Short mmCIF file of C-alpha atoms (C1' of nucleotides) in Angstrom, two decimals:
data_model
loop_
_atom_site.label_atom_id
_atom_site.label_comp_id
_atom_site.label_asym_id
_atom_site.label_seq_id
_atom_site.Cartn_x
_atom_site.Cartn_y
_atom_site.Cartn_z
CA UNK A 1 432.11 129.63 22.15
CA UNK A 2 431.99 131.48 25.44
CA UNK A 3 433.64 134.90 25.28
CA UNK A 4 436.53 133.66 27.42
CA UNK A 5 437.92 130.23 28.01
CA UNK A 6 440.99 128.81 29.70
CA UNK A 7 444.02 129.34 27.45
CA UNK A 8 445.21 126.38 25.40
CA UNK A 9 446.99 123.83 27.52
CA UNK A 10 445.81 125.23 30.87
CA UNK A 11 443.25 123.78 33.27
CA UNK A 12 440.30 125.05 35.27
CA UNK A 13 440.28 123.23 38.58
CA UNK A 14 436.86 122.71 40.15
CA UNK A 15 436.70 121.57 43.78
CA UNK A 16 437.30 117.88 43.11
CA UNK A 17 440.04 118.63 40.58
CA UNK A 18 441.71 120.91 43.09
CA UNK A 19 441.46 118.18 45.74
CA UNK A 20 443.03 115.67 43.35
CA UNK A 21 445.90 118.02 42.69
CA UNK A 22 446.35 118.74 46.37
CA UNK A 23 446.47 115.00 47.02
CA UNK A 24 449.54 114.88 44.78
CA UNK A 25 451.24 118.01 46.07
CA UNK A 26 450.77 116.93 49.68
CA UNK A 27 452.39 113.59 48.85
CA UNK A 28 455.30 115.44 47.23
CA UNK A 29 455.81 117.60 50.28
CA UNK A 30 455.54 114.69 52.70
CA UNK A 31 458.11 112.59 50.79
CA UNK A 32 460.50 115.55 50.59
CA UNK A 33 460.26 116.36 54.26
CA UNK A 34 460.53 112.70 55.23
CA UNK A 35 463.86 112.55 53.40
CA UNK A 36 465.19 115.70 54.98
CA UNK A 37 464.77 118.22 52.15
CA UNK A 38 464.04 121.88 52.95
CA UNK A 39 461.37 123.70 50.97
CA UNK A 40 462.34 126.65 48.81
CA UNK A 41 460.75 128.51 45.92
CA UNK A 42 461.68 131.21 43.49
CA UNK A 43 460.03 133.64 41.08
CA UNK A 44 457.61 132.23 38.53
CA UNK A 45 459.25 134.44 35.90
CA UNK A 46 462.91 135.20 35.37
CA UNK A 47 465.08 137.21 33.02
CA UNK A 48 464.97 135.52 29.64
CA UNK A 49 468.74 135.28 29.64
CA UNK A 50 468.72 132.90 32.59
CA UNK A 51 467.34 130.23 30.28
CA UNK A 52 469.36 130.96 27.15
CA UNK A 53 472.63 130.68 29.13
CA UNK A 54 472.04 127.01 29.72
CA UNK A 55 469.94 125.98 26.76
CA UNK A 56 470.85 128.37 23.95
CA UNK A 57 468.69 130.78 21.95
CA UNK A 58 466.74 127.90 20.46
CA UNK A 59 464.89 127.51 23.75
CA UNK A 60 463.08 130.83 23.29
CA UNK A 61 460.45 129.36 20.96
CA UNK A 62 459.51 126.92 23.74
CA UNK A 63 459.04 129.67 26.32
CA UNK A 64 456.35 132.15 27.20
CA UNK A 65 458.47 135.29 27.11
CA UNK A 66 457.43 138.91 27.31
CA UNK A 67 458.55 142.49 27.70
CA UNK A 68 456.65 144.90 29.90
CA UNK A 69 454.96 147.65 27.90
CA UNK A 70 457.48 150.48 27.85
CA UNK A 71 460.16 148.32 29.46
CA UNK A 72 463.47 147.18 28.06
CA UNK A 73 464.01 143.85 29.79
CA UNK A 74 462.89 140.47 28.46
CA UNK A 75 461.40 137.94 30.83
CA UNK A 76 460.15 134.39 30.56
CA UNK A 77 457.73 132.35 32.63
CA UNK A 78 459.86 129.64 34.18
CA UNK A 79 459.93 126.42 32.12
CA UNK A 80 462.05 124.58 34.69
CA UNK A 81 463.56 125.18 38.07
CA UNK A 82 467.23 124.23 37.71
CA UNK A 83 468.52 127.67 36.60
CA UNK A 84 466.72 129.38 39.49
CA UNK A 85 468.06 126.73 41.86
CA UNK A 86 471.60 127.16 40.58
CA UNK A 87 471.33 130.93 40.90
CA UNK A 88 469.94 130.73 44.44
CA UNK A 89 472.62 128.29 45.48
CA UNK A 90 475.40 130.30 43.85
CA UNK A 91 474.28 133.47 45.65
CA UNK A 92 474.69 131.95 49.12
CA UNK A 93 476.98 129.02 48.49
CA UNK A 94 479.51 130.13 51.07
CA UNK A 95 477.05 130.02 53.93
CA UNK A 96 475.07 126.94 52.95
CA UNK A 97 475.54 123.57 54.61
CA UNK A 98 477.14 120.71 52.70
CA UNK A 99 475.25 118.97 51.46
CA UNK A 100 472.30 121.29 50.84
CA UNK A 101 469.04 119.44 50.19
CA UNK A 102 466.25 121.53 48.72
CA UNK A 103 462.84 120.82 47.23
CA UNK A 104 460.09 122.88 45.69
CA UNK A 105 456.75 122.31 44.00
CA UNK A 106 455.03 124.89 41.87
CA UNK A 107 453.73 125.90 38.45
CA UNK A 108 455.85 125.87 35.31
CA UNK A 109 455.10 127.00 31.77
CA UNK A 110 456.14 125.74 28.36
CA UNK A 111 454.85 126.97 25.00
CA UNK A 112 454.41 123.48 23.60
CA UNK A 113 451.55 121.96 21.72
CA UNK A 114 449.51 120.16 24.36
CA UNK A 115 448.75 116.46 24.16
CA UNK A 116 448.15 113.63 26.58
CA UNK A 117 450.40 114.07 29.60
CA UNK A 118 451.77 117.38 28.40
CA UNK A 119 450.24 120.80 29.04
CA UNK A 120 451.40 124.39 28.83
CA UNK A 121 450.96 125.00 32.53
CA UNK A 122 451.70 122.23 34.99
CA UNK A 123 453.00 121.57 38.46
CA UNK A 124 456.45 120.17 38.97
CA UNK A 125 458.16 118.80 42.04
CA UNK A 126 461.93 119.27 42.16
CA UNK A 127 464.33 117.76 44.69
CA UNK A 128 468.03 118.46 44.54
CA UNK A 129 471.07 117.37 46.49
CA UNK A 130 473.90 119.93 46.19
CA UNK A 131 477.39 119.21 47.41
CA UNK A 132 478.47 115.93 48.93
CA UNK A 133 478.33 114.42 52.39
CA UNK A 134 481.31 113.17 54.37
CA UNK A 135 483.93 115.65 53.11
CA UNK A 136 485.38 113.17 50.58
CA UNK A 137 489.04 113.63 49.56
CA UNK A 138 490.24 110.84 47.31
CA UNK A 139 488.64 110.17 43.92
CA UNK A 140 487.30 106.92 45.30
CA UNK A 141 485.69 108.71 48.23
CA UNK A 142 484.19 111.30 45.89
CA UNK A 143 482.70 108.61 43.67
CA UNK A 144 481.27 106.84 46.69
CA UNK A 145 479.75 110.07 48.00
CA UNK A 146 478.22 110.80 44.60
CA UNK A 147 476.74 107.32 44.41
CA UNK A 148 475.24 107.81 47.87
CA UNK A 149 473.72 111.15 46.86
CA UNK A 150 472.44 109.74 43.57
CA UNK A 151 470.79 106.87 45.37
CA UNK A 152 469.30 109.18 48.00
CA UNK A 153 467.65 111.25 45.29
CA UNK A 154 466.21 108.15 43.67
CA UNK A 155 465.12 106.77 47.04
CA UNK A 156 463.17 109.98 47.65
CA UNK A 157 461.45 109.51 44.34
CA UNK A 158 460.69 105.86 45.12
CA UNK A 159 459.33 106.86 48.51
CA UNK A 160 456.85 109.20 46.85
CA UNK A 161 455.73 106.55 44.38
CA UNK A 162 455.26 103.98 47.13
CA UNK A 163 453.34 106.45 49.30
CA UNK A 164 450.80 106.79 46.49
CA UNK A 165 450.26 103.05 46.37
CA UNK A 166 452.46 102.31 43.34
CA UNK A 167 454.51 99.13 43.37
CA UNK A 168 457.67 97.99 41.54
CA UNK A 169 455.37 96.09 39.20
CA UNK A 170 453.58 99.34 38.32
CA UNK A 171 456.49 101.68 37.70
CA UNK A 172 460.18 101.24 36.95
CA UNK A 173 463.14 103.48 37.69
CA UNK A 174 465.37 103.21 34.64
CA UNK A 175 468.90 104.20 35.50
CA UNK A 176 471.94 104.83 33.38
CA UNK A 177 475.30 106.48 33.88
CA UNK A 178 476.68 108.85 31.28
CA UNK A 179 480.34 108.31 32.14
CA UNK A 180 480.01 104.57 32.51
CA UNK A 181 478.15 104.30 29.22
CA UNK A 182 480.66 106.54 27.49
CA UNK A 183 483.71 104.73 28.84
CA UNK A 184 482.22 101.38 27.94
CA UNK A 185 481.31 102.54 24.43
CA UNK A 186 484.89 103.68 23.94
CA UNK A 187 486.10 100.18 24.73
CA UNK A 188 483.57 98.90 22.21
CA UNK A 189 485.21 101.03 19.53
CA UNK A 190 482.80 103.99 19.46
CA UNK A 191 484.95 107.12 19.47
CA UNK A 192 483.86 109.79 22.00
CA UNK A 193 483.07 112.33 19.27
CA UNK A 194 480.59 109.91 17.69
CA UNK A 195 478.84 109.11 20.96
CA UNK A 196 476.40 112.05 20.97
CA UNK A 197 474.90 110.70 17.75
CA UNK A 198 474.64 107.25 19.28
CA UNK A 199 472.95 108.74 22.36
CA UNK A 200 470.37 110.35 20.14
CA UNK A 201 469.74 107.02 18.44
CA UNK A 202 469.37 105.26 21.79
CA UNK A 203 466.98 107.94 22.97
CA UNK A 204 464.72 107.34 19.97
CA UNK A 205 464.74 103.58 20.25
CA UNK A 206 461.04 103.30 20.98
CA UNK A 207 460.01 105.40 17.99
CA UNK A 208 461.35 103.21 15.20
CA UNK A 209 461.00 99.62 14.02
CA UNK A 210 463.50 97.19 15.50
CA UNK A 211 465.18 96.61 12.15
CA UNK A 212 465.77 100.30 11.64
CA UNK A 213 467.19 100.60 15.15
CA UNK A 214 469.50 97.65 14.53
CA UNK A 215 470.61 99.16 11.24
CA UNK A 216 471.35 102.44 13.03
CA UNK A 217 473.50 100.61 15.54
CA UNK A 218 475.27 98.88 12.67
CA UNK A 219 476.72 102.25 11.71
CA UNK A 220 478.50 102.23 15.07
CA UNK A 221 479.93 98.77 14.59
CA UNK A 222 477.37 96.68 16.45
CA UNK A 223 476.01 93.51 14.92
CA UNK A 224 472.25 92.92 14.71
CA UNK A 225 472.71 90.32 17.44
CA UNK A 226 474.40 92.85 19.69
CA UNK A 227 471.70 95.36 18.87
CA UNK A 228 469.30 93.15 20.77
CA UNK A 229 471.12 94.02 23.96
CA UNK A 230 470.28 97.67 23.34
CA UNK A 231 466.81 96.70 22.22
CA UNK A 232 466.11 95.17 25.57
CA UNK A 233 468.05 97.95 27.19
CA UNK A 234 468.04 96.35 30.57
CA UNK A 235 471.33 95.27 32.06
CA UNK A 236 471.36 92.77 34.90
CA UNK A 237 473.56 93.98 37.68
CA UNK A 238 473.67 92.19 40.98
CA UNK A 239 475.91 93.07 43.87
CA UNK A 240 477.06 89.49 44.36
CA UNK A 241 477.94 89.03 40.71
CA UNK A 242 480.07 92.03 39.76
CA UNK A 243 481.53 90.15 36.82
CA UNK A 244 478.14 89.80 35.16
CA UNK A 245 478.61 89.26 31.46
CA UNK A 246 476.39 89.25 28.49
CA UNK A 247 477.08 86.50 26.02
CA UNK A 248 477.06 88.65 22.90
CA UNK A 249 478.26 91.93 24.33
CA UNK A 250 480.80 92.29 27.09
CA UNK A 251 479.29 94.69 29.60
CA UNK A 252 481.79 94.05 32.38
CA UNK A 253 483.26 97.52 32.31
CA UNK A 254 479.86 99.17 32.44
CA UNK A 255 478.73 96.93 35.25
CA UNK A 256 481.84 97.69 37.22
CA UNK A 257 481.36 101.43 36.80
CA UNK A 258 477.82 101.42 38.14
CA UNK A 259 478.49 98.95 40.93
CA UNK A 260 478.82 101.63 43.65
CA UNK A 261 475.39 102.88 42.64
CA UNK A 262 473.96 99.37 42.69
CA UNK A 263 475.37 98.84 46.16
CA UNK A 264 473.70 102.02 47.39
CA UNK A 265 470.36 100.93 45.95
CA UNK A 266 470.72 97.68 47.86
CA UNK A 267 471.51 99.48 51.10
CA UNK A 268 468.47 101.74 50.70
CA UNK A 269 466.20 98.81 49.96
CA UNK A 270 465.04 100.04 46.57
CA UNK A 271 466.71 97.56 44.20
CA UNK A 272 463.32 96.08 43.33
CA UNK A 273 462.37 99.32 41.63
CA UNK A 274 465.52 99.74 39.55
CA UNK A 275 466.51 98.68 36.04
CA UNK A 276 469.84 99.67 34.60
CA UNK A 277 469.01 100.68 31.08
CA UNK A 278 471.55 101.58 28.40
CA UNK A 279 469.02 103.55 26.38
CA UNK A 280 468.24 106.16 29.02
CA UNK A 281 470.42 109.07 27.95
CA UNK A 282 468.10 112.09 28.32
CA UNK A 283 468.33 114.98 25.96
CA UNK A 284 470.20 117.40 28.09
CA UNK A 285 473.86 117.95 27.44
CA UNK A 286 474.63 119.02 30.99
CA UNK A 287 474.16 115.69 32.70
CA UNK A 288 477.52 114.42 33.87
CA UNK A 289 476.89 111.09 35.55
CA UNK A 290 473.90 109.12 36.70
CA UNK A 291 470.71 109.79 34.75
CA UNK A 292 467.30 108.25 35.35
CA UNK A 293 463.69 108.26 34.28
CA UNK A 294 460.59 106.87 35.89
CA UNK A 295 458.19 105.08 33.58
CA UNK A 296 454.98 103.15 33.89
CA UNK A 297 456.09 99.50 33.80
CA UNK A 298 454.12 98.66 30.67
CA UNK A 299 455.42 101.67 28.79
CA UNK A 300 452.12 103.52 29.03
CA UNK A 301 452.13 107.29 29.26
CA UNK A 302 455.12 109.61 29.10
CA UNK A 303 457.96 109.63 31.60
CA UNK A 304 456.66 110.26 35.12
CA UNK A 305 459.91 111.84 36.27
CA UNK A 306 463.45 112.38 35.13
CA UNK A 307 466.71 113.62 36.50
CA UNK A 308 470.37 113.07 36.97
CA UNK A 309 473.70 114.44 38.04
CA UNK A 310 474.76 117.87 36.79
CA UNK A 311 478.12 118.66 38.36
CA UNK A 312 478.98 121.62 36.14
CA UNK A 313 475.78 123.63 36.32
CA UNK A 314 476.18 125.65 39.54
CA UNK A 315 479.52 126.89 38.27
CA UNK A 316 477.90 127.87 34.98
CA UNK A 317 475.57 130.15 36.95
CA UNK A 318 478.40 131.86 38.78
CA UNK A 319 478.77 129.67 41.84
CA UNK A 320 481.62 127.51 43.09
CA UNK A 321 482.14 124.15 41.40
CA UNK A 322 479.49 122.05 43.13
CA UNK A 323 478.50 118.47 42.45
CA UNK A 324 474.73 118.23 42.27
CA UNK A 325 472.02 115.72 41.50
CA UNK A 326 468.28 116.14 41.27
CA UNK A 327 465.08 115.39 39.44
CA UNK A 328 461.74 116.82 38.42
CA UNK A 329 458.31 115.20 38.45
CA UNK A 330 455.23 116.74 36.87
CA UNK A 331 451.67 116.40 38.13
CA UNK A 332 450.10 115.63 34.75
CA UNK A 333 451.57 112.22 33.91
CA UNK A 334 451.60 111.19 37.56
CA UNK A 335 447.86 111.85 37.81
CA UNK A 336 447.24 109.87 34.61
CA UNK A 337 449.19 106.89 35.93
CA UNK A 338 447.37 106.98 39.26
CA UNK A 339 444.06 107.06 37.41
CA UNK A 340 445.15 104.23 35.08
CA UNK A 341 446.00 102.11 38.13
CA UNK A 342 442.86 103.03 40.06
CA UNK A 343 444.95 104.65 42.76
CA UNK A 344 443.30 108.06 42.76
CA UNK A 345 441.28 107.99 45.97
CA UNK A 346 437.48 108.27 45.97
CA UNK A 347 435.98 111.66 46.71
CA UNK A 348 435.63 111.25 50.46
CA UNK A 349 439.27 110.30 50.97
CA UNK A 350 440.30 113.02 48.58
CA UNK A 351 438.56 115.61 50.71
CA UNK A 352 440.20 114.06 53.73
CA UNK A 353 443.64 114.23 52.09
CA UNK A 354 443.03 117.84 51.20
CA UNK A 355 441.86 118.62 54.73
CA UNK A 356 438.47 119.68 53.42
CA UNK A 357 436.14 117.07 54.87
CA UNK A 358 433.46 118.66 57.06
CA UNK A 359 433.56 117.58 60.68
CA UNK A 360 429.93 118.27 61.38
CA UNK A 361 426.69 119.11 59.60
CA UNK A 362 424.02 120.89 61.63
CA UNK A 363 420.29 120.65 60.94
CA UNK A 364 417.06 120.96 62.86
CA UNK A 365 413.94 118.87 63.01
CA UNK A 366 412.16 121.71 61.23
CA UNK A 367 410.29 123.27 64.14
CA UNK A 368 410.82 127.05 64.42
CA UNK A 369 412.14 126.78 68.01
CA UNK A 370 414.81 124.30 66.91
CA UNK A 371 415.59 125.96 63.59
CA UNK A 372 416.69 129.25 65.21
CA UNK A 373 419.51 127.36 66.94
CA UNK A 374 421.13 126.08 63.73
CA UNK A 375 423.34 129.08 63.08
CA UNK A 376 424.33 129.70 66.70
CA UNK A 377 425.40 126.06 67.05
CA UNK A 378 427.33 126.21 63.79
CA UNK A 379 429.03 129.37 65.06
CA UNK A 380 429.97 127.63 68.33
CA UNK A 381 431.43 124.65 66.49
CA UNK A 382 433.42 126.89 64.17
CA UNK A 383 434.69 128.95 67.11
CA UNK A 384 435.89 125.66 68.57
CA UNK A 385 437.95 125.10 65.42
CA UNK A 386 435.73 122.56 63.69
CA UNK A 387 434.72 122.53 60.05
CA UNK A 388 430.95 122.97 60.41
CA UNK A 389 428.29 123.31 57.74
CA UNK A 390 424.54 123.75 57.49
CA UNK A 391 422.11 123.70 54.62
CA UNK A 392 421.22 126.64 52.42
CA UNK A 393 418.16 124.87 51.08
CA UNK A 394 414.64 125.86 51.93
CA UNK A 395 413.51 122.34 52.70
CA UNK A 396 413.45 121.06 56.27
CA UNK A 397 412.97 117.50 55.22
CA UNK A 398 415.28 115.56 57.52
CA UNK A 399 415.91 112.84 54.97
CA UNK A 400 417.02 115.33 52.33
CA UNK A 401 419.20 117.21 54.79
CA UNK A 402 420.89 114.05 55.95
CA UNK A 403 421.50 113.22 52.32
CA UNK A 404 423.12 116.60 51.91
CA UNK A 405 425.28 115.94 54.98
CA UNK A 406 426.29 112.59 53.54
CA UNK A 407 427.02 114.07 50.11
CA UNK A 408 429.30 116.59 51.81
CA UNK A 409 431.10 113.66 53.49
CA UNK A 410 430.56 115.12 56.94
CA UNK A 411 431.59 112.86 59.82
CA UNK A 412 428.81 113.79 62.21
CA UNK A 413 425.33 115.32 61.95
CA UNK A 414 423.79 117.33 64.77
CA UNK A 415 420.00 117.32 64.64
CA UNK A 416 418.59 120.06 66.84
CA UNK A 417 415.36 118.79 68.38
CA UNK A 418 414.48 121.70 70.67
CA UNK A 419 416.24 124.57 72.44
CA UNK A 420 417.27 121.98 75.05
CA UNK A 421 417.85 118.80 73.13
CA UNK A 422 419.83 117.51 70.13
CA UNK A 423 420.59 114.18 68.46
CA UNK A 424 424.11 113.33 67.34
CA UNK A 425 424.39 111.04 64.39
CA UNK A 426 427.67 109.45 63.41
CA UNK A 427 427.38 109.46 59.63
CA UNK A 428 429.94 106.70 59.28
CA UNK A 429 428.28 104.15 61.53
CA UNK A 430 424.74 105.51 61.57
CA UNK A 431 424.70 105.41 65.37
CA UNK A 432 422.56 108.11 67.02
CA UNK A 433 422.83 109.43 70.55
CA UNK A 434 420.69 112.02 72.34
CA UNK A 435 422.56 114.88 73.99
CA UNK A 436 421.59 118.15 75.69
CA UNK A 437 421.98 121.02 73.21
CA UNK A 438 424.32 122.82 75.59
CA UNK A 439 426.66 119.81 75.51
CA UNK A 440 426.43 119.27 71.75
CA UNK A 441 429.52 121.23 70.82
CA UNK A 442 431.75 119.50 73.39
CA UNK A 443 430.44 116.06 72.50
CA UNK A 444 431.07 116.62 68.81
CA UNK A 445 434.62 117.71 69.58
CA UNK A 446 435.08 114.49 71.52
CA UNK A 447 433.75 112.41 68.64
CA UNK A 448 435.96 114.13 66.07
CA UNK A 449 439.09 113.87 68.20
CA UNK A 450 438.59 110.16 68.57
"C1'" G B 1 456.00 124.59 14.20
"C1'" U B 2 453.90 119.99 10.61
"C1'" G B 3 450.05 116.33 9.71
"C1'" G B 4 445.43 113.38 11.04
"C1'" C B 5 440.71 112.72 13.92
"C1'" C B 6 436.90 115.13 16.75
"C1'" A B 7 433.20 119.15 18.80
"C1'" U B 8 424.84 118.67 20.44
"C1'" A B 9 422.72 120.50 28.25
"C1'" G B 10 427.43 120.17 33.86
"C1'" C B 11 428.42 114.52 32.27
"C1'" U B 12 427.30 110.24 28.76
"C1'" C B 13 424.97 110.38 24.32
"C1'" A B 14 420.43 110.25 20.52
"C1'" G B 15 418.85 113.36 16.57
"C1'" U B 16 415.96 109.77 9.78
"C1'" U B 17 417.79 111.32 2.35
"C1'" G B 18 418.77 118.63 4.96
"C1'" G B 19 412.23 119.72 6.94
"C1'" U B 20 408.04 122.75 12.31
"C1'" U B 21 409.13 125.40 18.88
"C1'" A B 22 416.46 120.09 19.47
"C1'" G B 23 415.64 115.11 22.97
"C1'" A B 24 416.88 111.12 26.84
"C1'" G B 25 419.43 109.31 31.18
"C1'" C B 26 422.33 110.98 35.07
"C1'" A B 27 423.54 115.48 37.72
"C1'" C B 28 421.65 120.19 39.65
"C1'" C B 29 417.45 123.31 41.86
"C1'" G B 30 412.37 123.48 44.04
"C1'" G B 31 408.01 120.94 46.12
"C1'" G B 32 405.56 116.46 48.23
"C1'" U B 33 405.20 111.52 51.02
"C1'" U B 34 407.83 108.26 54.76
"C1'" G B 35 411.35 111.61 61.58
"C1'" U B 36 416.81 109.43 59.19
"C1'" G B 37 421.40 109.37 54.18
"C1'" A B 38 417.21 105.00 50.35
"C1'" U B 39 412.89 104.40 47.29
"C1'" C B 40 408.81 106.95 45.10
"C1'" C B 41 405.78 111.20 42.97
"C1'" C B 42 405.37 116.27 40.83
"C1'" G B 43 407.73 120.54 38.93
"C1'" G B 44 412.02 123.68 37.27
"C1'" G B 45 416.48 125.98 35.37
"C1'" G B 46 419.69 125.23 31.90
"C1'" G B 47 421.73 124.62 24.54
"C1'" U B 48 421.84 131.20 19.72
"C1'" C B 49 424.00 122.47 18.34
"C1'" G B 50 432.20 125.53 19.92
"C1'" C B 51 432.52 130.22 16.90
"C1'" G B 52 432.21 132.81 11.97
"C1'" G B 53 430.97 132.62 6.95
"C1'" G B 54 428.87 130.00 2.60
"C1'" U B 55 425.27 126.69 -0.24
"C1'" U B 56 419.76 126.20 0.22
"C1'" C B 57 412.94 127.97 0.33
"C1'" G B 58 415.01 125.65 4.84
"C1'" A B 59 421.43 123.64 8.07
"C1'" G B 60 422.63 120.31 14.44
"C1'" U B 61 422.97 117.70 9.49
"C1'" C B 62 426.53 119.77 3.43
"C1'" C B 63 431.14 123.14 2.24
"C1'" C B 64 435.11 126.66 3.87
"C1'" G B 65 437.57 129.13 7.74
"C1'" U B 66 438.60 129.62 12.91
"C1'" U B 67 439.02 128.20 18.16
"C1'" G B 68 439.58 124.23 21.43
"C1'" G B 69 440.42 118.95 22.54
"C1'" C B 70 442.71 114.24 21.26
"C1'" C B 71 446.70 111.51 18.43
"C1'" A B 72 451.47 111.19 15.83
"C1'" C B 73 455.94 114.12 14.61
"C1'" C B 74 459.39 118.07 16.67
"C1'" C B 75 460.78 118.71 21.54
"C1'" C B 76 460.76 116.96 26.29
"C1'" A B 77 464.88 121.42 30.58
#
RNA sequence: GUGGCCAUAGCUCAGUUGGUUAGAGCACCGGGUUGUGAUCCCGGGGGUCGCGGGUUCGAGUCCCGUUGGCCACCCCA
C-alpha cells in the first residue's frame, strides 16, 4: 500500500475525471441561472449545533465533526446545505426580495459507509425558493402560490435533466404531498398518530417482498387488494378528470388536494416527467407539503435528487415564518445514470464543455530555422487570448506531432515551415492552407472565431 | 455501526498440485521509416503481487489480521 491514499469514500480526480465533474457542475449552474436563481455559498464547516438543532443528537455519528486543538467549540463539515441556507436567509430576511431564489453547488461530507452512488465527499446542487410570489392573502391564494413555487422548483430540476440529454423515459419525477396524503389517510381510517409508522412502511416498500408489504398495510386496515394500489404507488391524475377514481381505493380526496400542483405541471410543460406516487414520503420530519424524488425510470441506482416543501424551517433557525421549497441533487448518482445511459460525452466534447480544448497546436517542420519560431508563435497566440500548446517531446517527426495535436483535441495545427512561411491545418476537416508566418496568429484567430 | 465478496503494471487480465530473476495486450516514454493525425519496426520505464504477520526448505498461490473497493442492512438531511 502506498504510504498515503485518498481517504475512504473520497475521490482523486485526474484531468478527465475533473472534466466529467465540471460537465455536471456547469449544467447545474446553467439550469439554475436559466430559471432565475442567484448563486450563493456558505462555509464548508459550521458549528456542530447547527445540525443537531434540526436533526437531533443522533445525527452526530453521521458527521465529520472536530474540535480545534486547544479550542472549545465543536464544528462539523457540512452534511447538507439547508441549515446554512436557513441561517443566511434568517439573517437578512427583512431586506431580501420575495420570493428569494437561491442556488449553490459545492462539496458536502457524510461519515457513511461508502457504496455505489454514495461517498463520504460529494458535490451537491441545491436550489431553493423562499417566500411566495404574488403577495397571496386568502388561503386559496396561498395554496396556489405554493403550488406554483413547488412546480417551479421541479421544473428547474427537469430542465437540468433534459439539458443533459435525459428523457421522461429515462428518469421519473415521483411526487407526493404530505398534507394530501395525510388528509386522505385520515378519511381512510388511519389516525394521524399512526401515520408516521405507515410512512415508514411506505418508504421501505421496495425492500420487502410484496406479501410482507401487504401484510404491513393490513395492520392499518387495508385489504391485500387495496395494498396493490400502494404497491404500484402511481396515481393517475389528469387535469381534465379531477374526479379520477380507483376501483378498489377511493383516491378522490387525494387527487383533489394535488390538483393545483398538477395544473402547474401542465402549465410548465413538464407533466410527461411526473408520476404522483403515494410511497414517496422521504425520511425527514420537517417536510410540510409537496415532496419529490427523481429516480432512474427502471429503478436502477439510488435517488438522483430529492426535495420538498419545508415551511417551518426558516423559523426554526431564528427567521420569520417563511414558506420554502427546495431540493438537492448529488453528482455521484447523476454521473452513474449518465454513464448507464451513454450520455456522458466523449473526451473531446468533455474538454469543450470544460473550456479546456486547445485552440491551436504549434509545431515546426523540424528545420532549426523553423523550430526557433515555435515558442514565439505560441507566445503570440497566447497573448491574443488563445489556448495554444506545443510539444515537449524531442522528436520532430511531423506525423507524431500531429498525432499529439489530435490527441490533445486541438482545433488547428500551425506548422512552421520557415521564418517566413507556415501551414495551417484544420484538425477537424484536415484542410491545409499556406499562410505567411507573420499572418499566422491573425488567421488562426479568424478560424477559431468562426 | 453489522454481514458477505474481492485485491497481480496506469487499464483489462494470465500466472500449473506452493518451485528459479512475475507475464501479455493496451496505455505511456524514447528512437527509426513514410512531409501529415494511420500502419509498421526497434528500444525503454514502470510491480517489494494492497499492507503486516504466520505456516513452509520455498508463498502471487495456504492461514490470520489490517487497509481499501464492491454488495446488502442501518441511514439517506
